[in-house]
mmCIF file of C-alpha atoms and ligand atoms in Angstrom:
data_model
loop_
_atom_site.group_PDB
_atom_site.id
_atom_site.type_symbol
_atom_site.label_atom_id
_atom_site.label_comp_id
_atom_site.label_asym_id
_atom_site.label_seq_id
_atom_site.Cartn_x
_atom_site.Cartn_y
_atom_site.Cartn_z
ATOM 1 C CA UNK A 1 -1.064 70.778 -2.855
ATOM 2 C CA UNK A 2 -4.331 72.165 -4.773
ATOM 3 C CA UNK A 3 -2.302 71.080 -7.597
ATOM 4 C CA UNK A 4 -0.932 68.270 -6.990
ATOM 5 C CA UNK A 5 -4.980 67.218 -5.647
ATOM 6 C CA UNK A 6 -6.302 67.948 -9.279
ATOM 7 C CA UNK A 7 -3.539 66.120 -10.810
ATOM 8 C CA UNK A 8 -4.076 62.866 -9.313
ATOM 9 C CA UNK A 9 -7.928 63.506 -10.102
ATOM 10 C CA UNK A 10 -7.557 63.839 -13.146
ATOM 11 C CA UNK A 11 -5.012 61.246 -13.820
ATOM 12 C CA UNK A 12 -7.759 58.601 -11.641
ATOM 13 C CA UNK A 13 -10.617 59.634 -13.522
ATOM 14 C CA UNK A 14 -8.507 59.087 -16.893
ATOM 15 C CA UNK A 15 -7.892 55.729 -15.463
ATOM 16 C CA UNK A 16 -11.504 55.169 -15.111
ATOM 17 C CA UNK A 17 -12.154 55.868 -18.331
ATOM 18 C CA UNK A 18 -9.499 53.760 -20.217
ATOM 19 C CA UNK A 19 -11.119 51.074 -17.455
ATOM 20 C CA UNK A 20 -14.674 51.815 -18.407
ATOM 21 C CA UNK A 21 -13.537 52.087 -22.584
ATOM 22 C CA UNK A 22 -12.050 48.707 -22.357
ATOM 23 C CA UNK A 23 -14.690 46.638 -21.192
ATOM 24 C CA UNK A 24 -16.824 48.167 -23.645
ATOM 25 C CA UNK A 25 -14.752 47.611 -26.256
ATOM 26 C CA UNK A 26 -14.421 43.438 -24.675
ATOM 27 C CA UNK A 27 -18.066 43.785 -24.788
ATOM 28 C CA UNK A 28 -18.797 44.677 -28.062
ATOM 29 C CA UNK A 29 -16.475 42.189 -28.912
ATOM 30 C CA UNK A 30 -17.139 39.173 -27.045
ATOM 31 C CA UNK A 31 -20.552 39.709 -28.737
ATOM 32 C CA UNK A 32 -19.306 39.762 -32.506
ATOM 33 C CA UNK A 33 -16.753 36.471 -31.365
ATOM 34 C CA UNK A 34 -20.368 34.784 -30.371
ATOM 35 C CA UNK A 35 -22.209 35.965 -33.751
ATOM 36 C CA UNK A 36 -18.542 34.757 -35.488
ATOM 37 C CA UNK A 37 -18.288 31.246 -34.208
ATOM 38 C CA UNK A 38 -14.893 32.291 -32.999
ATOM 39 C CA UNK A 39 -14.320 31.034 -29.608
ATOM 40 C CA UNK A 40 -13.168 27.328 -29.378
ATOM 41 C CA UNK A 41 -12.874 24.779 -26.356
ATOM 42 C CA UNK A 42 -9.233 22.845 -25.432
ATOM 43 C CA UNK A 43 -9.407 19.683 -23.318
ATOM 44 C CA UNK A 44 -7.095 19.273 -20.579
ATOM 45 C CA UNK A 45 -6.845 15.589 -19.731
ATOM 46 C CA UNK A 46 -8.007 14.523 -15.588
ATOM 47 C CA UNK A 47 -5.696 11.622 -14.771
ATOM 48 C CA UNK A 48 -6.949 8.577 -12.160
ATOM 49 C CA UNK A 49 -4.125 8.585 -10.035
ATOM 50 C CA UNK A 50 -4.232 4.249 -9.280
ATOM 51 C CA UNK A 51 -4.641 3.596 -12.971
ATOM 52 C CA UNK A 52 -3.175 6.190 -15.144
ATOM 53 C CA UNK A 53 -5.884 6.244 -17.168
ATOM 54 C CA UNK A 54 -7.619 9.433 -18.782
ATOM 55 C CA UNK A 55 -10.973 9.233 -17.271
ATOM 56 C CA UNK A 56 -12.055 13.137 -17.566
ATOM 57 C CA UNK A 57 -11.056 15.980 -18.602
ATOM 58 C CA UNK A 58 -11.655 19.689 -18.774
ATOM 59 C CA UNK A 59 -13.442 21.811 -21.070
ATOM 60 C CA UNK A 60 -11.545 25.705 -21.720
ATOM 61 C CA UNK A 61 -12.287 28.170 -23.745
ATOM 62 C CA UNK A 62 -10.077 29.964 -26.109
ATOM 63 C CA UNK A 63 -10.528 32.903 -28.004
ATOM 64 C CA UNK A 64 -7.550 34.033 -30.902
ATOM 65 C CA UNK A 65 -9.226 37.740 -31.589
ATOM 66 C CA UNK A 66 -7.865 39.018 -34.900
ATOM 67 C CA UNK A 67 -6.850 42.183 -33.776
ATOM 68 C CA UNK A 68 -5.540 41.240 -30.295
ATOM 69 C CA UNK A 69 -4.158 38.093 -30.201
ATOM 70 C CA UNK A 70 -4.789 35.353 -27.706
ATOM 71 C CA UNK A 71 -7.578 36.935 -24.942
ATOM 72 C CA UNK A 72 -7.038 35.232 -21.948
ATOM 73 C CA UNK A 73 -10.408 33.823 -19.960
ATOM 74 C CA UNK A 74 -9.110 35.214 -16.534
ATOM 75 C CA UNK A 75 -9.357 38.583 -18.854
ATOM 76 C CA UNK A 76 -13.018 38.439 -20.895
ATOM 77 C CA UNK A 77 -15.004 36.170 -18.731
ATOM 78 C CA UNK A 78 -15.338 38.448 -15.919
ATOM 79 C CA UNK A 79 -16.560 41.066 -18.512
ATOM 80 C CA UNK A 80 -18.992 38.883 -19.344
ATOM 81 C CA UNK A 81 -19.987 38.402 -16.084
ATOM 82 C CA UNK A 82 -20.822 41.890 -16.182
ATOM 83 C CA UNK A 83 -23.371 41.795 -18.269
ATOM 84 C CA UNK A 84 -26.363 39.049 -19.779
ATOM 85 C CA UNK A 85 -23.375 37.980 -22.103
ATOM 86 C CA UNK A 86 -22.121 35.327 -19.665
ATOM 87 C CA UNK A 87 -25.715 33.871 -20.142
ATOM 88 C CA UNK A 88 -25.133 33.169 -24.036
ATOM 89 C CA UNK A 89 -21.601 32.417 -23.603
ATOM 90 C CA UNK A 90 -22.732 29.660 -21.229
ATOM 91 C CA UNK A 91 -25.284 28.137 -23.521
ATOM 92 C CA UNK A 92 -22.080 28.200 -26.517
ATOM 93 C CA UNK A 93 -19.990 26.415 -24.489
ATOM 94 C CA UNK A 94 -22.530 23.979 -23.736
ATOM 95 C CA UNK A 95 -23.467 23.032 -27.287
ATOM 96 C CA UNK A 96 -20.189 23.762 -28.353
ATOM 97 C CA UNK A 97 -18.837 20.380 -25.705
ATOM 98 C CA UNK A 98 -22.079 18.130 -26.000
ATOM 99 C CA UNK A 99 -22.095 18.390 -29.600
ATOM 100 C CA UNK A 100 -18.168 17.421 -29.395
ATOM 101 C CA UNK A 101 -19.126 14.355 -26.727
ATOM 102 C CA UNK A 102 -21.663 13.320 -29.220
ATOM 103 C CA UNK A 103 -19.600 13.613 -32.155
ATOM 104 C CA UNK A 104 -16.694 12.086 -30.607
ATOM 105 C CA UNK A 105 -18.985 9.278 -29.537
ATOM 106 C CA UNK A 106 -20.278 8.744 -33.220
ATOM 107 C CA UNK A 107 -16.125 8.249 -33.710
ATOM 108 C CA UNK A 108 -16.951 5.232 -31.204
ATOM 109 C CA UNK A 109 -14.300 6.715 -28.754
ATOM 110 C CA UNK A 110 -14.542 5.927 -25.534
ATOM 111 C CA UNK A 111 -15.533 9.872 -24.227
ATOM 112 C CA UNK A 112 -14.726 10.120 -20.213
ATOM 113 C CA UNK A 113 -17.016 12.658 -18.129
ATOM 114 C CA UNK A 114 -16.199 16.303 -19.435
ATOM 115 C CA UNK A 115 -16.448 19.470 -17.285
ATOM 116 C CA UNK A 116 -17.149 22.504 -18.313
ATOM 117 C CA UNK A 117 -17.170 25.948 -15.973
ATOM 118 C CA UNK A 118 -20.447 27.670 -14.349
ATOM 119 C CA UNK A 119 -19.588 29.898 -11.978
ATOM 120 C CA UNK A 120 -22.285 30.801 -9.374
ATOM 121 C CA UNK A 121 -23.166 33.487 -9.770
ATOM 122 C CA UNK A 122 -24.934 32.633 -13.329
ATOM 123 C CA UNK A 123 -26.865 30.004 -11.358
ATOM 124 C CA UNK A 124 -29.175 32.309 -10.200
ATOM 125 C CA UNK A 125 -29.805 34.297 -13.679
ATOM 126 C CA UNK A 126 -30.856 32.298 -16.376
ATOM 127 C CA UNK A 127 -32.623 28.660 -16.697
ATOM 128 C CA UNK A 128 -29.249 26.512 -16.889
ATOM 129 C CA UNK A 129 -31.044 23.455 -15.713
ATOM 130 C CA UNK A 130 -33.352 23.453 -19.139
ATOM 131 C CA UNK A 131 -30.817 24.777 -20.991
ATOM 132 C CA UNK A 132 -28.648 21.623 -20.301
ATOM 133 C CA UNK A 133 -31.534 19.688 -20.246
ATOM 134 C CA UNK A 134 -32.518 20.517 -23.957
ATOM 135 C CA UNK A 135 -28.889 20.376 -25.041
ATOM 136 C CA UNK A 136 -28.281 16.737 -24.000
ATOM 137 C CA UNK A 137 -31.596 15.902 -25.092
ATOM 138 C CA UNK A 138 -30.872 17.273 -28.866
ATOM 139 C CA UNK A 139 -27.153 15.437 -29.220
ATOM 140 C CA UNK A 140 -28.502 12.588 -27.633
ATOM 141 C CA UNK A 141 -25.766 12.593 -24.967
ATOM 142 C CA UNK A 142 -26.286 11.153 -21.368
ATOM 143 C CA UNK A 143 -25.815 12.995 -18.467
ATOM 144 C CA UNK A 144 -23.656 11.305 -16.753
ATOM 145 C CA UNK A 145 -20.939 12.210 -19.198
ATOM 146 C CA UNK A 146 -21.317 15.488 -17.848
ATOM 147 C CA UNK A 147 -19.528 17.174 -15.273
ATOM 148 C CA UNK A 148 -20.135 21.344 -13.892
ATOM 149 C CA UNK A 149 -17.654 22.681 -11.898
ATOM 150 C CA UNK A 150 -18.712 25.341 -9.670
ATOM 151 C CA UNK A 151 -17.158 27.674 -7.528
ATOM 152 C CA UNK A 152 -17.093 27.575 -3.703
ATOM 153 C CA UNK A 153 -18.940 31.387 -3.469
ATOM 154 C CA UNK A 154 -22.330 28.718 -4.093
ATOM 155 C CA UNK A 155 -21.995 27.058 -0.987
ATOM 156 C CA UNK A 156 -22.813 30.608 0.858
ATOM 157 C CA UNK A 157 -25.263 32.242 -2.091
ATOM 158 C CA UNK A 158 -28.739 31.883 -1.718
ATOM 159 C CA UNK A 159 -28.784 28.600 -0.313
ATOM 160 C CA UNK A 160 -32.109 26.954 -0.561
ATOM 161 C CA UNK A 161 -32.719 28.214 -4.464
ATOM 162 C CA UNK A 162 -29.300 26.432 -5.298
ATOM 163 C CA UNK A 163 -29.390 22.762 -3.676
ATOM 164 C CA UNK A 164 -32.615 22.755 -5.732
ATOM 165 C CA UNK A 165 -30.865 23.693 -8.975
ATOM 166 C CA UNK A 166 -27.996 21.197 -8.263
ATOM 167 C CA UNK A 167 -30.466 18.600 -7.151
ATOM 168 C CA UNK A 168 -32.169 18.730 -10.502
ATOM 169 C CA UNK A 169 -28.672 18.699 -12.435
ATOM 170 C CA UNK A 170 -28.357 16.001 -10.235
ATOM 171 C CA UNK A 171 -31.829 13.758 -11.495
ATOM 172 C CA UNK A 172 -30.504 14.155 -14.728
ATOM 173 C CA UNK A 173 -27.019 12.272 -13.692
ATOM 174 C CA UNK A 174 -24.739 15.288 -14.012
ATOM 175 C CA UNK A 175 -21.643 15.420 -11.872
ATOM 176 C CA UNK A 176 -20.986 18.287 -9.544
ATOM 177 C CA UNK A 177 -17.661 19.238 -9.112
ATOM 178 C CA UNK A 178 -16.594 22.436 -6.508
ATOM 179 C CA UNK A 179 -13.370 24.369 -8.357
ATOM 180 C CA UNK A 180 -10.835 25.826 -6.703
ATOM 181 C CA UNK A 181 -11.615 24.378 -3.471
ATOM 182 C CA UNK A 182 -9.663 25.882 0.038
ATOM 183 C CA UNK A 183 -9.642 29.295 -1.504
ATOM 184 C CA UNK A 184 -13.054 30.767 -0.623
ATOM 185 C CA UNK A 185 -15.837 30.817 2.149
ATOM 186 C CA UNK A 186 -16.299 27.534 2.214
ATOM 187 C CA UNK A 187 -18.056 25.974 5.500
ATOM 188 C CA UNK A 188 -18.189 21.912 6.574
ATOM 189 C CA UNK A 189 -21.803 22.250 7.247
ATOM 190 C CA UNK A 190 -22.867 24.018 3.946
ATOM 191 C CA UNK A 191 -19.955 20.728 2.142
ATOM 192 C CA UNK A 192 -22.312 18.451 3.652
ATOM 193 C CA UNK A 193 -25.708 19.794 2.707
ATOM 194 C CA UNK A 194 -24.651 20.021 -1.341
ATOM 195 C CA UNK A 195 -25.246 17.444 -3.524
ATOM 196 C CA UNK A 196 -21.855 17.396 -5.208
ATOM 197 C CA UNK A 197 -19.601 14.718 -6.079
ATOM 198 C CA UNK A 198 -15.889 15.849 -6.606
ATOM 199 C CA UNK A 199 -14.067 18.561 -4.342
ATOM 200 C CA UNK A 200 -11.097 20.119 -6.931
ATOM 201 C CA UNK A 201 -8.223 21.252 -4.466
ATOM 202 C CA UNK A 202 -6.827 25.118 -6.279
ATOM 203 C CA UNK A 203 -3.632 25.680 -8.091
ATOM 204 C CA UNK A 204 -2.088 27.483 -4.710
ATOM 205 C CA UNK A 205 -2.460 24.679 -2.247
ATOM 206 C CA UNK A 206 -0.537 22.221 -4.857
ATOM 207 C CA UNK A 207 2.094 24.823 -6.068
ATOM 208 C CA UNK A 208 4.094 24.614 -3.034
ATOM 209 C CA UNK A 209 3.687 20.945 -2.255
ATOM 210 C CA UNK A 210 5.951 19.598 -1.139
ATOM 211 C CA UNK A 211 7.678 22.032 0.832
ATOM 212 C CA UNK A 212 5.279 23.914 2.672
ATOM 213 C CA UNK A 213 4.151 22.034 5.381
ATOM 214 C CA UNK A 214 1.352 24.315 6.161
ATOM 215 C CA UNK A 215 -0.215 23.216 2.122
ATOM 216 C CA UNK A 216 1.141 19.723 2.451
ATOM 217 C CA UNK A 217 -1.333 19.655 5.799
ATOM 218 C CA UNK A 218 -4.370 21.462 4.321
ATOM 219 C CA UNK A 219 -4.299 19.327 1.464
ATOM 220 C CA UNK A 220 -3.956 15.930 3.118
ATOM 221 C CA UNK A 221 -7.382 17.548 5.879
ATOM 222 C CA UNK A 222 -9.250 18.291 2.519
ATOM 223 C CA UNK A 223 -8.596 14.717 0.814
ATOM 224 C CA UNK A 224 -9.363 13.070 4.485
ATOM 225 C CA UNK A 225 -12.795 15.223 4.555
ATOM 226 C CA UNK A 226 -13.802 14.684 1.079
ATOM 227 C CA UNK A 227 -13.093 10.769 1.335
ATOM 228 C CA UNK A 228 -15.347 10.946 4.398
ATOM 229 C CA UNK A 229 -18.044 12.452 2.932
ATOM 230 C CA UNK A 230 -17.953 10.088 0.224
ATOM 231 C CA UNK A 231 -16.986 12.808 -2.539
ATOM 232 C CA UNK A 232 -13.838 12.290 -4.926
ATOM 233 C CA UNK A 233 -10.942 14.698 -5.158
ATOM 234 C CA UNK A 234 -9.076 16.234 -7.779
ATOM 235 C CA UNK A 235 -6.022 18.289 -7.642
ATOM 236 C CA UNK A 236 -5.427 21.012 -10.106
ATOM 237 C CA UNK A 237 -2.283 22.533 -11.627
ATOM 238 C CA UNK A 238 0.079 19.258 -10.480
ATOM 239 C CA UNK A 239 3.535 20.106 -12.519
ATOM 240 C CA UNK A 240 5.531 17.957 -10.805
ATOM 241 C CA UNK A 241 6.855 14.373 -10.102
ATOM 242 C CA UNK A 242 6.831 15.393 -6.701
ATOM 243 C CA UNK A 243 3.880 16.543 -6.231
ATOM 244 C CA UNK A 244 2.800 13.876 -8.362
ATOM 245 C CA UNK A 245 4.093 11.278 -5.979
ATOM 246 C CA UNK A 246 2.948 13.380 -2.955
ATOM 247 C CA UNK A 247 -0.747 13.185 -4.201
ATOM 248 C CA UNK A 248 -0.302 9.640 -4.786
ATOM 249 C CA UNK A 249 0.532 8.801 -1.464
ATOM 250 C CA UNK A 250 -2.221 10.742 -0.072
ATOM 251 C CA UNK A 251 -4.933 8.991 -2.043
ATOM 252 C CA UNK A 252 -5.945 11.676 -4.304
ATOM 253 C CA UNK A 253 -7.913 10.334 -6.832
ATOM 254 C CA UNK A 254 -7.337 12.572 -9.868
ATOM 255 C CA UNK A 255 -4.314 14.835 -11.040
ATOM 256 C CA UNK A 256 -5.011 17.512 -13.690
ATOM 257 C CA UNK A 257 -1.895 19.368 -14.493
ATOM 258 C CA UNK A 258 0.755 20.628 -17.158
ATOM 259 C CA UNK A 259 2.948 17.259 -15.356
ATOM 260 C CA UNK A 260 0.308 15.618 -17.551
ATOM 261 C CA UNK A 261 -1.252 17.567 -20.101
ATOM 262 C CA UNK A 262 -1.982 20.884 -20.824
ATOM 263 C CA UNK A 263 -4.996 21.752 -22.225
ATOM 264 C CA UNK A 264 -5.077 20.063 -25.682
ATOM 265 C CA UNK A 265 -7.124 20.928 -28.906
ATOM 266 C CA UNK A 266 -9.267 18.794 -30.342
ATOM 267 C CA UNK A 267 -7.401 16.597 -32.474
ATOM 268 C CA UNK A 268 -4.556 15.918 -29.968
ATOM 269 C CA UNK A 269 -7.276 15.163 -26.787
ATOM 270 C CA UNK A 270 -9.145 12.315 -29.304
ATOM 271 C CA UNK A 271 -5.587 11.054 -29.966
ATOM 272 C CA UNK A 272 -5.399 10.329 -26.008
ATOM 273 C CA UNK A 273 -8.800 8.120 -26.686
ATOM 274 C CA UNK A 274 -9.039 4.191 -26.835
ATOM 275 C CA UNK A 275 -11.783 3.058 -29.384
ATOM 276 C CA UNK A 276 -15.100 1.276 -27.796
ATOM 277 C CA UNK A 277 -15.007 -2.552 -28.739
ATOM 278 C CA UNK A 278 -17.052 -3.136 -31.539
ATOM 279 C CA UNK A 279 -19.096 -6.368 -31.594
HETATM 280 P P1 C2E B 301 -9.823 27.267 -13.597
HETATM 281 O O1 C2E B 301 -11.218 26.760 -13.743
HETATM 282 O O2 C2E B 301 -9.199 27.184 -12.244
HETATM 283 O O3 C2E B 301 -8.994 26.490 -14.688
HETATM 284 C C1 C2E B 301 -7.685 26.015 -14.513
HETATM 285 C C2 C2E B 301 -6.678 26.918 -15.189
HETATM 286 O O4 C2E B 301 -5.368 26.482 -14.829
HETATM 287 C C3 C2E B 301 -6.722 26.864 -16.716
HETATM 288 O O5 C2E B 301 -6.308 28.146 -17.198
HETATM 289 C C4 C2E B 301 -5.642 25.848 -17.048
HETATM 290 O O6 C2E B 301 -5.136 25.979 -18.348
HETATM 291 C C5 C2E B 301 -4.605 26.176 -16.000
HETATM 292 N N1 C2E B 301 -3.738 25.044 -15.675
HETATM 293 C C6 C2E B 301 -4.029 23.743 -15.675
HETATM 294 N N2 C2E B 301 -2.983 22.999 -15.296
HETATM 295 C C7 C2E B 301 -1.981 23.878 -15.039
HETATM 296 C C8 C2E B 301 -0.620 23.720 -14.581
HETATM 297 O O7 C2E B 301 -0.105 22.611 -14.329
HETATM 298 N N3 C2E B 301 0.115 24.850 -14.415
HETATM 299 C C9 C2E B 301 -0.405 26.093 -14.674
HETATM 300 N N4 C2E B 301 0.396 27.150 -14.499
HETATM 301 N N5 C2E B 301 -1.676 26.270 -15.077
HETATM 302 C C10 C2E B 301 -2.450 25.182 -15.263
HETATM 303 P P2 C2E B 301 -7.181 28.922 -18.295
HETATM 304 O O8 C2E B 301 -7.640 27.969 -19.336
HETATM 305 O O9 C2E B 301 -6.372 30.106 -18.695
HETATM 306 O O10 C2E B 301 -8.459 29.381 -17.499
HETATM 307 C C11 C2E B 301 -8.377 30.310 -16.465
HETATM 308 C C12 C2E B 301 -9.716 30.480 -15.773
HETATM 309 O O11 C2E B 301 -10.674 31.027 -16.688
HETATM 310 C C13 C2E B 301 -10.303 29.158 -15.319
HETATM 311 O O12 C2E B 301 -9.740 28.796 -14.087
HETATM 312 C C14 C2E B 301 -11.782 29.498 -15.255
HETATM 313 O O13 C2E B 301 -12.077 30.155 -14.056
HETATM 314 C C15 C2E B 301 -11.936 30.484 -16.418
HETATM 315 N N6 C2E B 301 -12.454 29.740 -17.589
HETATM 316 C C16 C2E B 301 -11.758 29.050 -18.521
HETATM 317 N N7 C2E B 301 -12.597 28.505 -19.438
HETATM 318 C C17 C2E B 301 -13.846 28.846 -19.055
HETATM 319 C C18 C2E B 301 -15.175 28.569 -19.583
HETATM 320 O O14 C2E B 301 -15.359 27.868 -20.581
HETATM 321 N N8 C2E B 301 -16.236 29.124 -18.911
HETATM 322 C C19 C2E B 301 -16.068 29.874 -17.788
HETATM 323 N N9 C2E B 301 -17.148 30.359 -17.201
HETATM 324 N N10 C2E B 301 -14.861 30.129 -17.263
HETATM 325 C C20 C2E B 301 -13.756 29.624 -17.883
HETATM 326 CA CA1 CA B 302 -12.354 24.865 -13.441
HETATM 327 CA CA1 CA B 303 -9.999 25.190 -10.950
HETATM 328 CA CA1 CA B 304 -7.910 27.484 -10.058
#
């Protein structure tokens, strides 16, 4: 049994190690991939259900290391978290999609609102209000082609300090869209008090639409709320004509999904594009 106890000691804190070694090494190079210019942002299109038009779309990062292949976000953003990195990451991926809007705009292509990912808890560290601020201000982009998705965990945190931070992203026109809505603490009378604009209904409530009558029920309460309360909804991770057609019926107003697009690169998601008129 003594054994047997050091054994499985050893063999955890081994584990904790290889654990602790990785993120290091993610660390370290996350860092050089910043210094390298080589992370780049895909575009995954946001579909208005009554028109069929493209009239948003996603930003998501992507990172090719040359060692290691294709990095996953689920796997180096939460390392990033971690640690002041996510702070510099976040001001990348801003300049890295307002200086696309602009330049896209320059193209005279008709840009819709583009989203890109904050998660909460990097509301509180950092000054992403001015950061935004000055990086719409240098590519001369407005705000309102601007979208942040946060996550649900910011309805609960710190309250107060973050309706103030959304209400200033808000003065500057900036759309505020809650991800992966119906999976987290989320509570009506926190919904109400936020100044956001677009509830996005998570991957696991759509998946099983529509068989599960439990989802097919949640989702329907969630696009009834949101209508009430004024606020748009998108559903995420729609792969089917079914649940296509489900959504439809239930007056969602945007689909994102592989049914659709997946995320595109550059090139391909300014093919999707009409040209402005020119006069
Ligand atoms: P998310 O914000 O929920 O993003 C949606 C994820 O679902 C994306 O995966 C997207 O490619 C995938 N997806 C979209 N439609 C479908 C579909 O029809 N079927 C399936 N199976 N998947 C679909 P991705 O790009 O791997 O991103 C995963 C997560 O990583 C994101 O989840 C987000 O939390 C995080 N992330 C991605 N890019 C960024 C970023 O630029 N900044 C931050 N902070 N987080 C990011
Ligand atoms: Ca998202
Ligand atoms: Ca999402
Ligand atoms: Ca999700």
């Amino acid at each position: 049994v003594k054994q047997q106890g050091k054994n499985s000691y050893t063999y955890y804190s081994d584990e904790m190690t290889a654990k602790a070694k990785k993120r290091l090494y993610l660390e370290q190079e996350i860092r050089h991939a910043l210094d390298n210019d080589d992370f780049y942002m895909v575009y995954q299109p946001k579909i208005d259900v009554k028109t069929s038009q493209v009239t948003g779309a996603e930003a998501l990062i992507r990172w090719h290391h040359p060692i290691d292949g294709f990095i996953s976000p689920n796997d180096f953003i939460p390392v990033a978290e971690e640690s002041d990195l996510i702070l510099k990451l976040d001001k990348y991926i801003l300049d890295k999609v307002i200086s696309q809007i602009s330049h896209w705009q320059k193209q005279s292509l008709n840009v819709p609102v583009i989203s890109v990912n904050i998660p909460s808890r990097e509301f509180q560290r950092g000054d992403i209000v001015s950061c935004v601020q000055h990086t719409l201000h240098h590519y001369q982009v407005i705000g309102s082609q601007l979208e942040i998705e946060i996550t649900e965990r910011l309805l609960m945190d710190h309250c107060e300090e973050n309706i103030k931070i959304l209400n200033r992203l808000k003065d500057l026109d900036i759309h505020i869209s809650v991800d992966d809505f119906g999976t987290g603490y989320s509570s009506l009378s926190y919904l109400v008090q936020f100044p956001c604009d677009v509830l996005k209904i998570d991957k696991c409530f759509i998946d099983m639409l529509p068989h599960s009558k439990e989802n097919c029920q949640i989702v329907e309460a969630i696009i009834m709320l949101a209508h009430k309360l004024g606020k748009d909804v998108v559903a995420e991770g729609v792969e089917t004509e079914a649940q296509y057609q489900y959504l439809r019926a239930l007056n969602c107003d945007q689909i994102q999904g592989y049914y659709f697009d997946k995320p595109l690169d550059i090139l391909d998601f300014a093919a999707k594009l009409t040209k402005c008129d020119v006069r």
